[in-house]
Amino acid sequence: MFVGVGAARVRDLFAQAKANAPAIIFIDEIDAVGRQRGTGMGGGHDEREQTLNQLLVEMDGFDAAGQVILIAATNRPDVLDPALLRPGRFDRQIPVDRPDLKGRGDILTVHAKNKPIADGVDLLAYARRTPGFTGADLANMLNEAALLAAREGKKSIGNSQLDEAIDRVMAGPQRKTRLMSEEERRVTAYHEVGHALVARALAHTDPVHKVTIMPRGRALGYTMVLPDQDRYSTTRNQLLDQLAYSLGGRAAEELIFHDPSTGASNDIEKATALARAMVTQYGMTEAIGAIKLGADSSQPFLGREYGHQRDYSESVAAKIDGEIRTLIENAHQEAFDILVANRETMDAMTTILLERETLNKEEIAEIFANVIDWPERPKWTGSLSRVPSDIPPVAITERLQPAEDAEEDSDKPKRARRVKKATSE
């Protein structure tokens, strides 16, 4: 782009909008021109900064009675220039989060209008199975299901096509050309069963919906755990259970083969990141306490990783590493102990998984009928000096409880729990 062209185009854009008022100007990915000034490596005013300056001038020249509305969108609000966000320019900021259960159901209904959906398909059930999906993910899921139905010569989209479409969106297409040896299949089966068994035994993990040893993307197999409802916060026990679940596959390989493989590398990466967040962001260890450690830099041109500043000493860094190691080791040991206590169930499920290659929620529940549930952890307040109260919280009345949740709770069967006795320390 020639020098001054960007600023000239901004002037022309606003002139056209005013000439055609009432009008709406929509700028998508505004971070391309609205990035914070002064972050260029050359130190001068580049063309982008001149374009941004002209945009700010035009926004200041808006007449309150004028009928031109300016709307912009970005997925990087953290890198925008503060001058863009001050009152008088972009007065209102509306964060658009991922859709909740109702939103996913409505989005699926919209995208399913022009597609032949079979009579037995419950779109709300698929909305429950897709927490965290964006609108684009849901549209892609239905498009994938339509393509699968066409390839199979089906006249309508059924549950089998939608199930496969969810797997494709979450984990990638099947790698049918990737042929594993029988030994690798057995290791993978034990690995995935280890994940599933730990998730089932712990009280604060999400239900296991699927276990497969069919290679997808870069994974040789995967275990799908999904929440029953949308969750907007996470407790310490839920995070500790996630750590143990992440290390369940590695623990299974150690227990059975005494020689762990590289298949757990992604699990270890996720567990380490979660443990670090528990220590440095969430204040969930006694040694560190409720302190936020590490500050985000205001240099967006360096990137998200390099923009992180360490605002603590070497001794604190060593203590952080020690706390992370303790969390990981405790979760690792907990997963190992769960598998030892449920060895017969693990062997039985592995045999079935090797035969069928994929197990659904109902099949998994039948196999796990006799799993020994792990005992609850001791109460935790962050310090021995803060004694937890024995007074229970107030009850959730029907007036406070959402109607949908109340209906689900009344219909949900009570699960008997076989709890292993906790050993005294």
PDB file of N, CA and C in Angstrom, residues 310-321:
ATOM      1  N   ARG A 310       7.738 -12.056  34.310  1.00  0.00           N
ATOM      2  CA  ARG A 310       7.870 -12.693  35.615  1.00  0.00           C
ATOM      3  C   ARG A 310       8.141 -11.620  36.650  1.00  0.00           C
ATOM      4  N   ASP A 311       7.211 -11.444  37.579  1.00  0.00           N
ATOM      5  CA  ASP A 311       7.333 -10.394  38.590  1.00  0.00           C
ATOM      6  C   ASP A 311       7.634 -10.980  39.964  1.00  0.00           C
ATOM      7  N   TYR A 312       8.412 -12.040  40.002  1.00  0.00           N
ATOM      8  CA  TYR A 312       8.755 -12.670  41.277  1.00  0.00           C
ATOM      9  C   TYR A 312      10.204 -13.137  41.227  1.00  0.00           C
ATOM     10  N   SER A 313      10.740 -13.440  42.392  1.00  0.00           N
ATOM     11  CA  SER A 313      12.159 -13.765  42.523  1.00  0.00           C
ATOM     12  C   SER A 313      12.447 -15.206  42.129  1.00  0.00           C
ATOM     13  N   GLU A 314      13.739 -15.531  42.085  1.00  0.00           N
ATOM     14  CA  GLU A 314      14.154 -16.893  41.762  1.00  0.00           C
ATOM     15  C   GLU A 314      13.701 -17.876  42.835  1.00  0.00           C
ATOM     16  N   SER A 315      13.716 -17.441  44.089  1.00  0.00           N
ATOM     17  CA  SER A 315      13.282 -18.339  45.163  1.00  0.00           C
ATOM     18  C   SER A 315      11.796 -18.656  45.046  1.00  0.00           C
ATOM     19  N   VAL A 316      10.990 -17.653  44.670  1.00  0.00           N
ATOM     20  CA  VAL A 316       9.561 -17.898  44.469  1.00  0.00           C
ATOM     21  C   VAL A 316       9.344 -18.793  43.253  1.00  0.00           C
ATOM     22  N   ALA A 317      10.146 -18.590  42.205  1.00  0.00           N
ATOM     23  CA  ALA A 317      10.040 -19.448  41.024  1.00  0.00           C
ATOM     24  C   ALA A 317      10.340 -20.899  41.376  1.00  0.00           C
ATOM     25  N   ALA A 318      11.350 -21.110  42.221  1.00  0.00           N
ATOM     26  CA  ALA A 318      11.669 -22.472  42.651  1.00  0.00           C
ATOM     27  C   ALA A 318      10.531 -23.065  43.470  1.00  0.00           C
ATOM     28  N   LYS A 319       9.896 -22.226  44.300  1.00  0.00           N
ATOM     29  CA  LYS A 319       8.768 -22.713  45.098  1.00  0.00           C
ATOM     30  C   LYS A 319       7.583 -23.058  44.196  1.00  0.00           C
ATOM     31  N   ILE A 320       7.358 -22.252  43.155  1.00  0.00           N
ATOM     32  CA  ILE A 320       6.285 -22.542  42.200  1.00  0.00           C
ATOM     33  C   ILE A 320       6.530 -23.885  41.522  1.00  0.00           C
ATOM     34  N   ASP A 321       7.762 -24.100  41.065  1.00  0.00           N
ATOM     35  CA  ASP A 321       8.089 -25.377  40.424  1.00  0.00           C
ATOM     36  C   ASP A 321       7.865 -26.541  41.379  1.00  0.00           C
TER      37      ASP A 321
END
